[in-house]
PDB file of C-alpha atoms in Angstrom:
ATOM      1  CA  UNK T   1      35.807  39.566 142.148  1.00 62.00           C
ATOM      2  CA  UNK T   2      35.950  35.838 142.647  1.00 75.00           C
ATOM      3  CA  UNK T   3      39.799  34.418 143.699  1.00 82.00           C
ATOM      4  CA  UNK T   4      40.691  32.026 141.309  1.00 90.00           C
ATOM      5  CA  UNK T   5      41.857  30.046 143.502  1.00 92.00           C
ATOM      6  CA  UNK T   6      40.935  26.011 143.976  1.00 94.00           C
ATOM      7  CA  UNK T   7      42.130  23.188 145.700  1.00 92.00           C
ATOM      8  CA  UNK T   8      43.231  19.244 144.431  1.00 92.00           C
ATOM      9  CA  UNK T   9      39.619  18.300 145.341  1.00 90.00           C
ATOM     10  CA  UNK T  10      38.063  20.769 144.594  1.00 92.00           C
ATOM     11  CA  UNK T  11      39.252  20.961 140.913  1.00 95.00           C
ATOM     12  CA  UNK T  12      38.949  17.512 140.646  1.00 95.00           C
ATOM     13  CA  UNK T  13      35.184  17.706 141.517  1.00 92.00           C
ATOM     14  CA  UNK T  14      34.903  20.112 138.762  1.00 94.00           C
ATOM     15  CA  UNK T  15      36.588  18.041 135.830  1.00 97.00           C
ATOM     16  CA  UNK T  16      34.565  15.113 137.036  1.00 96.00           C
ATOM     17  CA  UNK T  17      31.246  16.912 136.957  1.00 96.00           C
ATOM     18  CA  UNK T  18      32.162  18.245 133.435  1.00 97.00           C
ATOM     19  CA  UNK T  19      33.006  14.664 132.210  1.00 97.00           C
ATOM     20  CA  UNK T  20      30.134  13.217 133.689  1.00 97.00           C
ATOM     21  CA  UNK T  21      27.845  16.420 131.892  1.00 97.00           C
ATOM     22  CA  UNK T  22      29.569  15.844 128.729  1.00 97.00           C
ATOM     23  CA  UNK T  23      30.073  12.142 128.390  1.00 97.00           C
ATOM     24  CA  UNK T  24      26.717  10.646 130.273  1.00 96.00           C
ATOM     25  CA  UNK T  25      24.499  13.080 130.686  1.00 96.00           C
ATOM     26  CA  UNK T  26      24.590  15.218 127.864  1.00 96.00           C
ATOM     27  CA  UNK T  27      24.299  12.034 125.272  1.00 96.00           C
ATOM     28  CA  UNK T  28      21.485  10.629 126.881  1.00 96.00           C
ATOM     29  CA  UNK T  29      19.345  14.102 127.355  1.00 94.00           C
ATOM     30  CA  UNK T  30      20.414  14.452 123.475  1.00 94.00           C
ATOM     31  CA  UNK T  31      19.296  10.936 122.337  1.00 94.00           C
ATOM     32  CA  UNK T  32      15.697  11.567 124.663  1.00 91.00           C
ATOM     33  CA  UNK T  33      15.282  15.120 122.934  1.00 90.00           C
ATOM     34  CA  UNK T  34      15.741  13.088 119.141  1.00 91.00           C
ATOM     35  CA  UNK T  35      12.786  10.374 119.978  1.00 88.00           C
ATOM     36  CA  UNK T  36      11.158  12.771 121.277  1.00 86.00           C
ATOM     37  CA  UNK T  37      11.425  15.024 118.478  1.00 85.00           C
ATOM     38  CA  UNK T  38      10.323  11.721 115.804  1.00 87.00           C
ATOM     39  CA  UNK T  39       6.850  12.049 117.600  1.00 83.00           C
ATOM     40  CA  UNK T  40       5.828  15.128 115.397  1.00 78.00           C
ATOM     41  CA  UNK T  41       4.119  17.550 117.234  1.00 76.00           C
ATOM     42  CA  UNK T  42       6.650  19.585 119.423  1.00 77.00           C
ATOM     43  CA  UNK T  43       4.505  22.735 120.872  1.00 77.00           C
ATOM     44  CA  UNK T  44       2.468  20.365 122.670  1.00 79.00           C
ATOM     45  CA  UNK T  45       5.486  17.339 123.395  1.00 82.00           C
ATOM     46  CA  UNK T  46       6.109  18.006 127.333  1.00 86.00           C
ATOM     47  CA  UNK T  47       9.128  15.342 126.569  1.00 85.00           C
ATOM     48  CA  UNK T  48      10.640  17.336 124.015  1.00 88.00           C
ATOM     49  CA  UNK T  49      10.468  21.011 125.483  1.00 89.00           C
ATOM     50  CA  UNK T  50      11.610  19.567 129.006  1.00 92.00           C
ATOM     51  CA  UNK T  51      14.539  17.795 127.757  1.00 92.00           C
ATOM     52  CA  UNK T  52      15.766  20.596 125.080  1.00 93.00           C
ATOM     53  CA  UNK T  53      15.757  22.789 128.233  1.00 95.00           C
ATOM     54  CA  UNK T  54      17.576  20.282 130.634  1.00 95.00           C
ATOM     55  CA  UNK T  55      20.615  20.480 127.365  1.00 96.00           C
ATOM     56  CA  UNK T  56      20.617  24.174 127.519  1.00 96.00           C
ATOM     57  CA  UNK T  57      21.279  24.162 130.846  1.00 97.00           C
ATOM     58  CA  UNK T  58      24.190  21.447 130.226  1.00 97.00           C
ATOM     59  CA  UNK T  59      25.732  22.952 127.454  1.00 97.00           C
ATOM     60  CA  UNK T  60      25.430  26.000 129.533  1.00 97.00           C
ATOM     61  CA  UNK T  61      27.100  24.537 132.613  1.00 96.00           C
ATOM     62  CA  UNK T  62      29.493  22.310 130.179  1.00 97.00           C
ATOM     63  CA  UNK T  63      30.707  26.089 128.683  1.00 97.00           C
ATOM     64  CA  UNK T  64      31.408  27.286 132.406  1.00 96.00           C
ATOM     65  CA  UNK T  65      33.491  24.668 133.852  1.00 96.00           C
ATOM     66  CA  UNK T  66      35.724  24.767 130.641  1.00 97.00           C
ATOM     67  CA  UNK T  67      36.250  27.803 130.773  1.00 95.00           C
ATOM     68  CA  UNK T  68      36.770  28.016 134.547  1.00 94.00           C
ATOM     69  CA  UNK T  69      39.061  25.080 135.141  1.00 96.00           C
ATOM     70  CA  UNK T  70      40.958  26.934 131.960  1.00 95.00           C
ATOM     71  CA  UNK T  71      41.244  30.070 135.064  1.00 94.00           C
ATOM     72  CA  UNK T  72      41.624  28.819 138.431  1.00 94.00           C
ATOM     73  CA  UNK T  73      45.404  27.661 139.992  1.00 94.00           C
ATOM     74  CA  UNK T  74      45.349  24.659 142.007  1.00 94.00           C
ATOM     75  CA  UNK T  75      46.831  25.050 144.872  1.00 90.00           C
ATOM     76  CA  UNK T  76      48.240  22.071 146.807  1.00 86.00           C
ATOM     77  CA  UNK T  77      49.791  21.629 150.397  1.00 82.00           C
ATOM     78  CA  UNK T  78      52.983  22.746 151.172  1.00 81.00           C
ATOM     79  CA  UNK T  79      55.047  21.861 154.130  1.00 77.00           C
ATOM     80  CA  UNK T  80      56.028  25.574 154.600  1.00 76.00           C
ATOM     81  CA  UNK T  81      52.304  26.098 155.527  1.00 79.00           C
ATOM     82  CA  UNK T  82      52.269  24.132 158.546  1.00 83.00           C
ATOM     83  CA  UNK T  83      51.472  25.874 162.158  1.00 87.00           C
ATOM     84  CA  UNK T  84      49.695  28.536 160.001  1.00 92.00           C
ATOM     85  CA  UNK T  85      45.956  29.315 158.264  1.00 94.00           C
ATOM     86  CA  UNK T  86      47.018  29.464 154.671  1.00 93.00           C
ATOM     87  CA  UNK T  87      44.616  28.487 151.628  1.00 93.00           C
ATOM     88  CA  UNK T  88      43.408  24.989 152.025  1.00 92.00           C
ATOM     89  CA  UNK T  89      43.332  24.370 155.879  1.00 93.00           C
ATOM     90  CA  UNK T  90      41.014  23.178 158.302  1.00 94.00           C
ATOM     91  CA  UNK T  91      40.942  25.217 161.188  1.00 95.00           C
ATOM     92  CA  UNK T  92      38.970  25.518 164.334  1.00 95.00           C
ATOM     93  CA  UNK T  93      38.033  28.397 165.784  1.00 95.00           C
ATOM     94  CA  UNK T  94      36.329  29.401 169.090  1.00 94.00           C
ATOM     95  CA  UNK T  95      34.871  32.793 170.674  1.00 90.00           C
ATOM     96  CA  UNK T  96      34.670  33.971 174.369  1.00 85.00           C
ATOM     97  CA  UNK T  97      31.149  32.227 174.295  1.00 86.00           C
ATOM     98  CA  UNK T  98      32.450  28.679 173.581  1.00 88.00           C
ATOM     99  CA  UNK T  99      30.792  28.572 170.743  1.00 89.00           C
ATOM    100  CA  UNK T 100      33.382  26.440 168.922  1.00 92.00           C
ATOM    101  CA  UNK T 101      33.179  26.566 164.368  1.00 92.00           C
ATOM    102  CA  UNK T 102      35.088  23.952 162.309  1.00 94.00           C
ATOM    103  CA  UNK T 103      35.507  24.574 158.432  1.00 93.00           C
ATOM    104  CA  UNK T 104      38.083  24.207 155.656  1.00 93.00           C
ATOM    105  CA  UNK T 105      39.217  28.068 153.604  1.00 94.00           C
ATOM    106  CA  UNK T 106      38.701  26.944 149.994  1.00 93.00           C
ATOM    107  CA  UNK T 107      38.103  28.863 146.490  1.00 92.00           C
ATOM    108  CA  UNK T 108      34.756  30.041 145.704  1.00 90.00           C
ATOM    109  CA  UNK T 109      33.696  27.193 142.987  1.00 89.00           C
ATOM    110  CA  UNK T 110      34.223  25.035 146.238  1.00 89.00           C
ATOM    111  CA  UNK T 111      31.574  26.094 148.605  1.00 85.00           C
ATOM    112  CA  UNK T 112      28.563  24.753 146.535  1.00 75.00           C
ATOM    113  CA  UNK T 113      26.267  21.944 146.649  1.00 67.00           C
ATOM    114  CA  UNK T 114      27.218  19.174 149.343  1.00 64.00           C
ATOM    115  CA  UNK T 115      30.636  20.971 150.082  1.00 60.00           C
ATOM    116  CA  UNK T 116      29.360  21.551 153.917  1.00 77.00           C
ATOM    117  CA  UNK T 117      31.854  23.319 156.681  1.00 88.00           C
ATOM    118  CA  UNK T 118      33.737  24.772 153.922  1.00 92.00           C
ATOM    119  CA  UNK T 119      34.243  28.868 153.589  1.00 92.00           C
ATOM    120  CA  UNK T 120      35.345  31.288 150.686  1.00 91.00           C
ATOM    121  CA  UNK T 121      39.247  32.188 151.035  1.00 93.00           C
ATOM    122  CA  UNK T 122      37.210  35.863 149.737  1.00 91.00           C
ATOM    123  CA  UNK T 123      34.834  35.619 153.226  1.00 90.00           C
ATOM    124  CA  UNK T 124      35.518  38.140 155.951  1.00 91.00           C
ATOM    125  CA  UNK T 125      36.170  35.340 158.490  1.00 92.00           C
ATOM    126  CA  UNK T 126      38.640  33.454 155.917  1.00 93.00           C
ATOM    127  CA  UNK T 127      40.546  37.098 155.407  1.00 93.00           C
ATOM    128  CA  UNK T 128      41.328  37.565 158.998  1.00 94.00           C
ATOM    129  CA  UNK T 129      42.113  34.079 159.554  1.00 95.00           C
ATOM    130  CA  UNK T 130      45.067  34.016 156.626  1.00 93.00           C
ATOM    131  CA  UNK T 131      48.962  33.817 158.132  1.00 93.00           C
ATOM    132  CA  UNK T 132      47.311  33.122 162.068  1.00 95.00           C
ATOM    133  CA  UNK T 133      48.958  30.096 164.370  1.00 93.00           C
ATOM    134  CA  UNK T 134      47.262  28.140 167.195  1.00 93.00           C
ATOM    135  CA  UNK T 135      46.381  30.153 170.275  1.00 93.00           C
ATOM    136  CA  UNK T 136      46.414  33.462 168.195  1.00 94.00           C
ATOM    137  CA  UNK T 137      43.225  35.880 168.969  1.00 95.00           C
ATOM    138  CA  UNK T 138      41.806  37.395 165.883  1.00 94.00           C
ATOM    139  CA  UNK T 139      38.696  40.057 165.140  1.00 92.00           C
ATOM    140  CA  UNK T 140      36.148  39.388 162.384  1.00 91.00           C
ATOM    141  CA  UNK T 141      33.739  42.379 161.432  1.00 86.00           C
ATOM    142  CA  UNK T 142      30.148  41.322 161.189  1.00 81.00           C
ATOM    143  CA  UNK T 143      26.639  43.464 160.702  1.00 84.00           C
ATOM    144  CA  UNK T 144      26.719  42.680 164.875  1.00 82.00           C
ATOM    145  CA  UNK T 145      30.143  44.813 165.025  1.00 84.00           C
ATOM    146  CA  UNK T 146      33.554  43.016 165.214  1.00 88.00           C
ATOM    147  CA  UNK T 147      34.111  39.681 166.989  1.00 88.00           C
ATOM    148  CA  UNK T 148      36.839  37.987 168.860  1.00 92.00           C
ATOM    149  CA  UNK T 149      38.145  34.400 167.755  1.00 94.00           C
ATOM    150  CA  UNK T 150      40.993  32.515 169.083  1.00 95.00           C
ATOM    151  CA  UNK T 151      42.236  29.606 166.403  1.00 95.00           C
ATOM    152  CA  UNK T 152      42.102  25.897 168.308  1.00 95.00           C
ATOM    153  CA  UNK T 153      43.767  24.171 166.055  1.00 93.00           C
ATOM    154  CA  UNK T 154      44.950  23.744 162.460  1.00 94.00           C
ATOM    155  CA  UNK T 155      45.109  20.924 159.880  1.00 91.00           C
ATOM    156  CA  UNK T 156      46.236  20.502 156.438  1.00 88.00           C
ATOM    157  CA  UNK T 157      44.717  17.038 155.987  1.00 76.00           C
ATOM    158  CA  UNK T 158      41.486  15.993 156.828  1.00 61.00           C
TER     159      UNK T 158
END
């Protein structure tokens, strides 16, 4: 089950990929599938068949971000939030190693594409992390068994 869940950014990356899909892309794939289409032949037309797929697969992304921006809650900052890991913060983390992780808990429609050093608020790590202040130790399980974190720091705005 996928929190539906999303931050500012995040839900304004959405909108602006579904404009951009509806708007640009969408109307040019549309005009290249009707020229395309005018040449006659369309079993053999690489043009035509590629581009009639590439609009499925818009009109089939186009039909999931409506309907998904229609179900997540944005969730901005709140000043009650700081000194502790709610939804939205950046927080740094380090084990008994040193090895030292950085990342920002978001939704799950958040952790695609170029979104890098961001986590799912529905992640193990992200779970354990939720209501924990600086210097606080924490356990994460993981296929290895369960592993001790202490939180560096945390930040709302990055």
């Amino acid at each position: 089950m996928k929190t539906n869940l999303i931050t500012r950014e995040g839900y304004d990356r959405l909108k602006k990929e579904l404009d951009f899909l509806w708007k640009e892309d969408r109307p040019e794939v549309t005009k290249k599938v009707t020229w395309a289409a005018s040449l006659g032949d369309r079993s053999e037309n690489a043009d035509y068949q590629y581009n009639k797929k590439r609009l499925r697969e818009i009109d089939r992304r186009v039909r999931y971000l409506r309907k998904r921006l229609e179900q997540v809650k944005v969730v901005d900052y709140s000043p009650q939030q700081a000194g502790k890991v709610f939804f939205g913060a950046w927080v740094e983390i380090e084990n008994d190693d040193g090895e030292v992780k950085k990342f920002r808990i978001v939704g799950p429609d958040e952790i695609y594409g170029d979104a890098k050093g961001y986590i799912s608020i529905d992640s193990p790590m992200a779970r354990a992390l939720l209501k924990k202040e600086v210097d606080d130790e924490f356990s994460v399980k993981t296929p290895d068994g369960f592993k001790e974190w202490f939180v560096n720091s945390i930040d709302y705005h990055q």
